[in-house]
Coordinates of C-alpha atoms and ligand atoms in Angstrom, one line a residue:
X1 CA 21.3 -1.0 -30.6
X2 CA 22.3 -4.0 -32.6
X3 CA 24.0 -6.4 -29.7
X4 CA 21.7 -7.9 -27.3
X5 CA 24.6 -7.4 -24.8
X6 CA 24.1 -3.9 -25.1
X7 CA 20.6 -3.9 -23.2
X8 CA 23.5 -4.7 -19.3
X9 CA 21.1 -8.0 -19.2
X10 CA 23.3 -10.6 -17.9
X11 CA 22.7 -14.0 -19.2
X12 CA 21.9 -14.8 -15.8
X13 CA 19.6 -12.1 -15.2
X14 CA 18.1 -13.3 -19.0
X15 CA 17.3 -16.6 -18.2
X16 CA 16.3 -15.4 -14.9
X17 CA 13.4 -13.5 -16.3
X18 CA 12.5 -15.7 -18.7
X19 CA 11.3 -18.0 -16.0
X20 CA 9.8 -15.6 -13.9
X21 CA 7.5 -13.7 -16.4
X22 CA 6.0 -17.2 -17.5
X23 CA 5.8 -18.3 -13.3
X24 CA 4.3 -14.4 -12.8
X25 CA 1.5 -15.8 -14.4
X26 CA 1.0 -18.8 -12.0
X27 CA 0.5 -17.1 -9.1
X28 CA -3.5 -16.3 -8.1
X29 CA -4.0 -16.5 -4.5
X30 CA -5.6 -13.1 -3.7
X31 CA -3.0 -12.2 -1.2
X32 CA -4.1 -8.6 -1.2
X33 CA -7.3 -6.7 -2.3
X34 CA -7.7 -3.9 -4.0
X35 CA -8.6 -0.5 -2.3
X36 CA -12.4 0.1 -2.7
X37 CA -12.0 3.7 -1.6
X38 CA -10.1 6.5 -3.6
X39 CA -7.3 8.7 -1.9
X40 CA -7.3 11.8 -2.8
X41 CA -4.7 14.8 -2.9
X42 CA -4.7 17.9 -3.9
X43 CA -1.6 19.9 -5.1
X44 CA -1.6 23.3 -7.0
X45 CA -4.0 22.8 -10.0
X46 CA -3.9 19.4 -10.2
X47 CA -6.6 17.2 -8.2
X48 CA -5.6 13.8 -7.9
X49 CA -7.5 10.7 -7.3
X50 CA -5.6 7.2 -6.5
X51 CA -7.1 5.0 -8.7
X52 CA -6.5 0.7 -7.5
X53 CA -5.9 -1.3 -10.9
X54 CA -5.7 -4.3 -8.3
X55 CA -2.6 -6.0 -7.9
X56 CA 0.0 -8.2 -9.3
X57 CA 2.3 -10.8 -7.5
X58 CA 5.7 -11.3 -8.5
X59 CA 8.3 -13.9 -7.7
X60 CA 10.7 -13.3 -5.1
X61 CA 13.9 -13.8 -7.7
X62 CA 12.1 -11.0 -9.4
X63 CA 11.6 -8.9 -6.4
X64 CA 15.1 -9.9 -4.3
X65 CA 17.1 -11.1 -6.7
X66 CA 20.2 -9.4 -4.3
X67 CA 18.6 -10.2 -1.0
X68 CA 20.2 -13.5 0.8
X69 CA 17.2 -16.2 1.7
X70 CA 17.6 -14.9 5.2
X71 CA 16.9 -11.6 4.1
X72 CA 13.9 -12.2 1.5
X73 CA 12.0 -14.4 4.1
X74 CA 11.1 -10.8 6.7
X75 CA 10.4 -8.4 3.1
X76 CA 8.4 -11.0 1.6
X77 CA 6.3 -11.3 4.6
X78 CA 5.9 -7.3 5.2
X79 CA 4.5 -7.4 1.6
X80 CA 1.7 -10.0 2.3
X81 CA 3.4 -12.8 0.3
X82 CA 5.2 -16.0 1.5
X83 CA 8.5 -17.3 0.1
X84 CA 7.8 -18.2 -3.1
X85 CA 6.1 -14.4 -4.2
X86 CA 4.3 -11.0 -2.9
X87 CA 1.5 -9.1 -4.3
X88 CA 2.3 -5.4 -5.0
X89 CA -0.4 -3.3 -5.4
X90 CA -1.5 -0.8 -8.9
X91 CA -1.8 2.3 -8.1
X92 CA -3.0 5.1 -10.7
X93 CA -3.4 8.5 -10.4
X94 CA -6.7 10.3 -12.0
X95 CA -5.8 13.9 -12.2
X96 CA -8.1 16.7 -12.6
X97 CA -6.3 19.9 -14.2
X98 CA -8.7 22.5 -15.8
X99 CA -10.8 20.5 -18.6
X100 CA -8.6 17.4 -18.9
X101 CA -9.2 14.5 -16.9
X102 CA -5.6 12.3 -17.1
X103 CA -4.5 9.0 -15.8
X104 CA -0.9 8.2 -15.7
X105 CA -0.7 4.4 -17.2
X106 CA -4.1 2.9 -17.7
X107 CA -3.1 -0.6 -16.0
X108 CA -3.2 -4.1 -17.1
X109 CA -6.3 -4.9 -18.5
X110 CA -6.7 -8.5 -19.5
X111 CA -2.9 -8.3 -20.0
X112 CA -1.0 -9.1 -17.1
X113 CA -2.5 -11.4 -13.9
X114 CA -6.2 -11.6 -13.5
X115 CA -5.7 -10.0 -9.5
X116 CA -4.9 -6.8 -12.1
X117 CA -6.9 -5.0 -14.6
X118 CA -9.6 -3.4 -12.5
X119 CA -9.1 0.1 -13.1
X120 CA -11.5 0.9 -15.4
X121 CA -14.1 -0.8 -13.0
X122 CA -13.2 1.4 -10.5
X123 CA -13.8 4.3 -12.2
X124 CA -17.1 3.3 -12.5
X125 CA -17.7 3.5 -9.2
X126 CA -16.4 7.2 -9.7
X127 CA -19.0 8.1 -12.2
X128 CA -16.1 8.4 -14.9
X129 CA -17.1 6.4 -17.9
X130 CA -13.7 5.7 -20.0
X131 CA -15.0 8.2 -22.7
X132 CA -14.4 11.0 -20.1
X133 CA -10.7 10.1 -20.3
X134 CA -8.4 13.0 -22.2
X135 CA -5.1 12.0 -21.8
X136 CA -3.2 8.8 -20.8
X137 CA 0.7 9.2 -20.5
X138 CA 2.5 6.2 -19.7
X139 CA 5.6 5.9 -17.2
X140 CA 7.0 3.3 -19.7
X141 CA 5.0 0.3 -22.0
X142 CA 5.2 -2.4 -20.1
X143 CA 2.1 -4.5 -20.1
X144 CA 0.9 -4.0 -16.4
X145 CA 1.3 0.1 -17.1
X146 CA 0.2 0.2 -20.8
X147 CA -2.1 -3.4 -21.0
X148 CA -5.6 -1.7 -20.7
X149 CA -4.8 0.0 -23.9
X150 CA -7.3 -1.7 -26.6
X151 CA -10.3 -4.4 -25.4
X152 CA -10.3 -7.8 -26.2
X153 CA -11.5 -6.7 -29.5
X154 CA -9.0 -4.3 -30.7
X155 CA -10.8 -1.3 -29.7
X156 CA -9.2 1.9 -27.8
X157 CA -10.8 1.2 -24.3
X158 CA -10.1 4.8 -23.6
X159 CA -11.2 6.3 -27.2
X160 CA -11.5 10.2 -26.7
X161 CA -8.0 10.0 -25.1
X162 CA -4.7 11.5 -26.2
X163 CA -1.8 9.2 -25.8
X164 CA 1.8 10.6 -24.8
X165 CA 5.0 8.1 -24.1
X166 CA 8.8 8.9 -24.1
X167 CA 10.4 9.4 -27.8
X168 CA 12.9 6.7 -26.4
X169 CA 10.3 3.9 -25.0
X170 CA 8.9 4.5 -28.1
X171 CA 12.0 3.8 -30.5
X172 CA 12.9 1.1 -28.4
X173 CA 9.8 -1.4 -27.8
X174 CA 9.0 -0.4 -31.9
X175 CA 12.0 -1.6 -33.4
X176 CA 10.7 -4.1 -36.0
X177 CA 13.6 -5.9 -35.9
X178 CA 13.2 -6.6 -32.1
X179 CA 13.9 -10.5 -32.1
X180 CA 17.4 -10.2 -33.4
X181 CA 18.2 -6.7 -31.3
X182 CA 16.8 -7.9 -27.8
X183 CA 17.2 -11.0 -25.7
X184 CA 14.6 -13.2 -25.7
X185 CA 13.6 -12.5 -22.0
X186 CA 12.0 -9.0 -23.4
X187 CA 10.7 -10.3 -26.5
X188 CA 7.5 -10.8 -25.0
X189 CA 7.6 -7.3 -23.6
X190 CA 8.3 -5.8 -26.7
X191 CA 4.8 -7.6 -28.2
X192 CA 2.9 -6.3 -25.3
X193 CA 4.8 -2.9 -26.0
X194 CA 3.9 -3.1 -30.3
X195 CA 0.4 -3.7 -29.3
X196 CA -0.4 -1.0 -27.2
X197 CA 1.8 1.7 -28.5
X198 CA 0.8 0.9 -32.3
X199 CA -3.1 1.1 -31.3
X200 CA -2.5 4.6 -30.5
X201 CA 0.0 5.6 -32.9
X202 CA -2.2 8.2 -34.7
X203 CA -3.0 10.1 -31.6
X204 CA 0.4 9.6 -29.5
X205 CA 2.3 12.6 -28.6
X206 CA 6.4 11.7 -28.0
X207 CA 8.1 13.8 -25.0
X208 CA 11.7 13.8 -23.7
X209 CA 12.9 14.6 -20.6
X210 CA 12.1 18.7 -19.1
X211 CA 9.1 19.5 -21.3
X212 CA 6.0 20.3 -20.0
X213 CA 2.9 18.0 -21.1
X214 CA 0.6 20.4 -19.1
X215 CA 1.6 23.7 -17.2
X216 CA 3.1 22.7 -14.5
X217 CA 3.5 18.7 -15.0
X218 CA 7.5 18.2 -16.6
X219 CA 8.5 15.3 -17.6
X220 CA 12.0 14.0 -15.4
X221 CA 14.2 11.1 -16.9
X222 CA 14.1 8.3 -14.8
X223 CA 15.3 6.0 -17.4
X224 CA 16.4 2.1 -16.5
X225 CA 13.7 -0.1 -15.5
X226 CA 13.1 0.6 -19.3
X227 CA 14.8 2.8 -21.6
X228 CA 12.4 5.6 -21.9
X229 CA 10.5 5.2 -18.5
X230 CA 10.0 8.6 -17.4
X231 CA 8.5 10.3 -13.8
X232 CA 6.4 13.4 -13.9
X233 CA 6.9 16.8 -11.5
X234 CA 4.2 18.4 -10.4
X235 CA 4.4 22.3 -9.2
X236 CA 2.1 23.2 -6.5
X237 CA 3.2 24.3 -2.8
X238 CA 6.7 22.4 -3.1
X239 CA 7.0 19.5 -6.0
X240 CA 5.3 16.0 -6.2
X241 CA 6.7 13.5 -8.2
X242 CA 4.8 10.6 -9.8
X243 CA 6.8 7.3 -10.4
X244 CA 6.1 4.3 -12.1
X245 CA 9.1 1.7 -12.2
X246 CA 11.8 4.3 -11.0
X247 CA 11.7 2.9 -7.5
X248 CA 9.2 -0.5 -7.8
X249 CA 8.5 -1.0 -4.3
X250 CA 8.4 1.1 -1.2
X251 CA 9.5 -1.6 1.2
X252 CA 12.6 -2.9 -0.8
X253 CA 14.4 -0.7 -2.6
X254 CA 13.7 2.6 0.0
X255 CA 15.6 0.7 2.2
X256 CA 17.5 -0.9 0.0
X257 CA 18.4 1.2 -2.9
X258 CA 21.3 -0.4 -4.1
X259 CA 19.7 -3.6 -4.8
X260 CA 18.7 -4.9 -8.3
X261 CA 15.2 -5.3 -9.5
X262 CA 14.7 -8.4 -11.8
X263 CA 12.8 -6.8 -14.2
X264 CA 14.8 -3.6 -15.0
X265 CA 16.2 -3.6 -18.7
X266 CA 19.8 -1.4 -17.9
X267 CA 20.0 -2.5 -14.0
X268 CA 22.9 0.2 -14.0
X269 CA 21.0 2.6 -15.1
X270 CA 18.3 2.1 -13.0
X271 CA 19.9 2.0 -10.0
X272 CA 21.3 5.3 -10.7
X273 CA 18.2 7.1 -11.5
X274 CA 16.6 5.6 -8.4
X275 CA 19.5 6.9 -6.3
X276 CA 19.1 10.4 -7.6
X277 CA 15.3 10.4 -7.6
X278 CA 15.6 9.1 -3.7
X279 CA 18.1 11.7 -2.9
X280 CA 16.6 14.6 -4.1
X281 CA 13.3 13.8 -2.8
X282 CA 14.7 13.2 0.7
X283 CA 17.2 16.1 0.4
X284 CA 13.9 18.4 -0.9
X285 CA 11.2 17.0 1.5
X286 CA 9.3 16.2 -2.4
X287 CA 6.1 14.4 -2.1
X288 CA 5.9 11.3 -3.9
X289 CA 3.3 8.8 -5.5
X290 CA 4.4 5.3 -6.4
X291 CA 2.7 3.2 -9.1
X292 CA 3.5 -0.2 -7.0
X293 CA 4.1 1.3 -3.4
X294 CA 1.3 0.1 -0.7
X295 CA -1.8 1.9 -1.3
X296 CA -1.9 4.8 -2.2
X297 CA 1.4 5.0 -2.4
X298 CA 1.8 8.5 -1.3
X299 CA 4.5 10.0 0.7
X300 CA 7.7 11.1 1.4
X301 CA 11.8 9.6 1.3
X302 CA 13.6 9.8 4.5
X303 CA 16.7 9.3 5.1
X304 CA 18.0 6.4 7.0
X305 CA 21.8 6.0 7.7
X306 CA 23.0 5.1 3.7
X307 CA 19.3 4.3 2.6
X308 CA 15.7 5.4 2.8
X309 CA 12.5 5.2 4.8
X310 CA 8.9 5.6 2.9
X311 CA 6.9 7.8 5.2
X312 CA 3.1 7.2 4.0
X313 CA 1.2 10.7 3.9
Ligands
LIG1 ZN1 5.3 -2.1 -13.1

């Protein structure tokens, strides 16, 4: 990948999120809390807690780059926010499956907005001290998925863990060469992306889309937001699929599938992917659980004229 062009980032969208990412960072008011009690769900061998990491805000240009003003105002609103920005919330899933205890993206620790980053708090409160953690796989390595990585001081903050990411996040957020192959707008994504995945580099597993990471957990592409972002398929009675960035938000792009999200490396890409995941889960009745759908983000597609409704479990 040697031409920045290459990445379907218009200049437009460049510059757009450029200016976002650094006003992402402005935004505090505690527009939302975090959940201070843990859903639960159980599905064939896998016992699964919903973890809060908090929340992040994000711009509306980020979130509705697509919609018209008249059409961001009522979204923005439904999401807690106000014009400028809404909060989305974290939400990670702790699974239980024979010995392993697993989280699927660890967060953003210090690395992201400060309304974020409370995860491993809140698994205090569970009596899970971050020792206890066996595995981490990511979704994808951006920083609010793969930021609680190391601690301020370099250390793994979940040390006894094994590590597993996509073979192709991984080739693309490590390319050394990353200022002159990316646009700017993701250079500070791939140094959020170096840092965590190089901490763990010596006990990361890489995985491509239909292996199995655990019986019964498969890995499904669900490339676009990022280049390797992948979702994970979990059999028990009927499938439940866990997403990170595949399908951002519940509110906008269920019902609005066709629109862009600001933050999505190959929007193309993504749009197809989120299409087909939508699709299939509403055409299979497949329970869901979304990383920054309205706590705890568990549920079902259905399907509404040419789009989709979330259905919370
Ligand atoms: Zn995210």
């Amino acid at each position: 990948m040697s031409n920045p062009d290459d990445l379907g980032l218009r200049a437009t969208r460049r510059e757009l999120l450029a200016g976002a990412l650094a006003g992402a960072a402005a935004f505090s008011l505690p527009r939302a809390t975090y959940a201070a009690d843990f859903h639960r769900v159980t599905h064939g061998a896998f016992d699964i807690t919903v973890v809060s990491d908090g929340f992040i805000t994000l711009p509306a240009e980020v979130l509705l780059p697509d919609a018209t003003p008249e059409e961001r105002q009522p979204i923005l609103a439904r999401l807690g926010g106000d014009a400028t920005g809404a909060p989305v919330q974290a939400n990670i899933p702790l699974i239980r499956h024979g010995n392993d205890l697993i989280l699927i993206d660890n967060g953003s620790g210090m690395n992201f907005q400060p309304s974020a980053g409370k995860l491993a708090a809140n698994l205090k409160t569970l009596d899970i001290e971050p020792e206890a953690i066996t595995k981490v796989i990511f979704t994808h390595a951006h920083p609010d998925h793969s930021g609680a990585t190391t601690t301020a001081d370099g250390k793994l903050l979940y040390p006894n863990a094994q590590y597993f990411v996509s073979e192709t996040e991984w080739n693309f957020w490590t390319d050394k060469d990353y200022e002159t192959h990316m646009p700017s707008a993701l250079h500070g994504f791939a140094r959020g992306a170096q840092r965590d995945l190089f901490a763990v580099k010596d006990r990361l597993t890489l995985v491509k889309a239909g292996q199995e990471i655990l019986p019964g957990m498969q890995v499904i592409e669900t490339s676009g937001h990022t280049p390797g972002h992948i979702s994970f398929e979990l059999a028990g009675d009927g499938s439940l699929l866990i997403t990170g960035d595949a399908c951002t938000n519940d509110v906008i792009f269920f019902e609005h599938p066709g629109w862009h999200f600001g933050f999505d490396t190959d929007p193309e890409t993504a749009l197809k992917n989120r299409r087909m995941l939508l699709d299939r889960a509403a055409s299979e009745k497949i329970k869901l659980l979304g990383y920054h759908w309205s706590y705890p983000g568990v549920g079902y597609a259905e399907r509404r004229d040419s789009a989709y409704r979330f259905v919370k479990v």
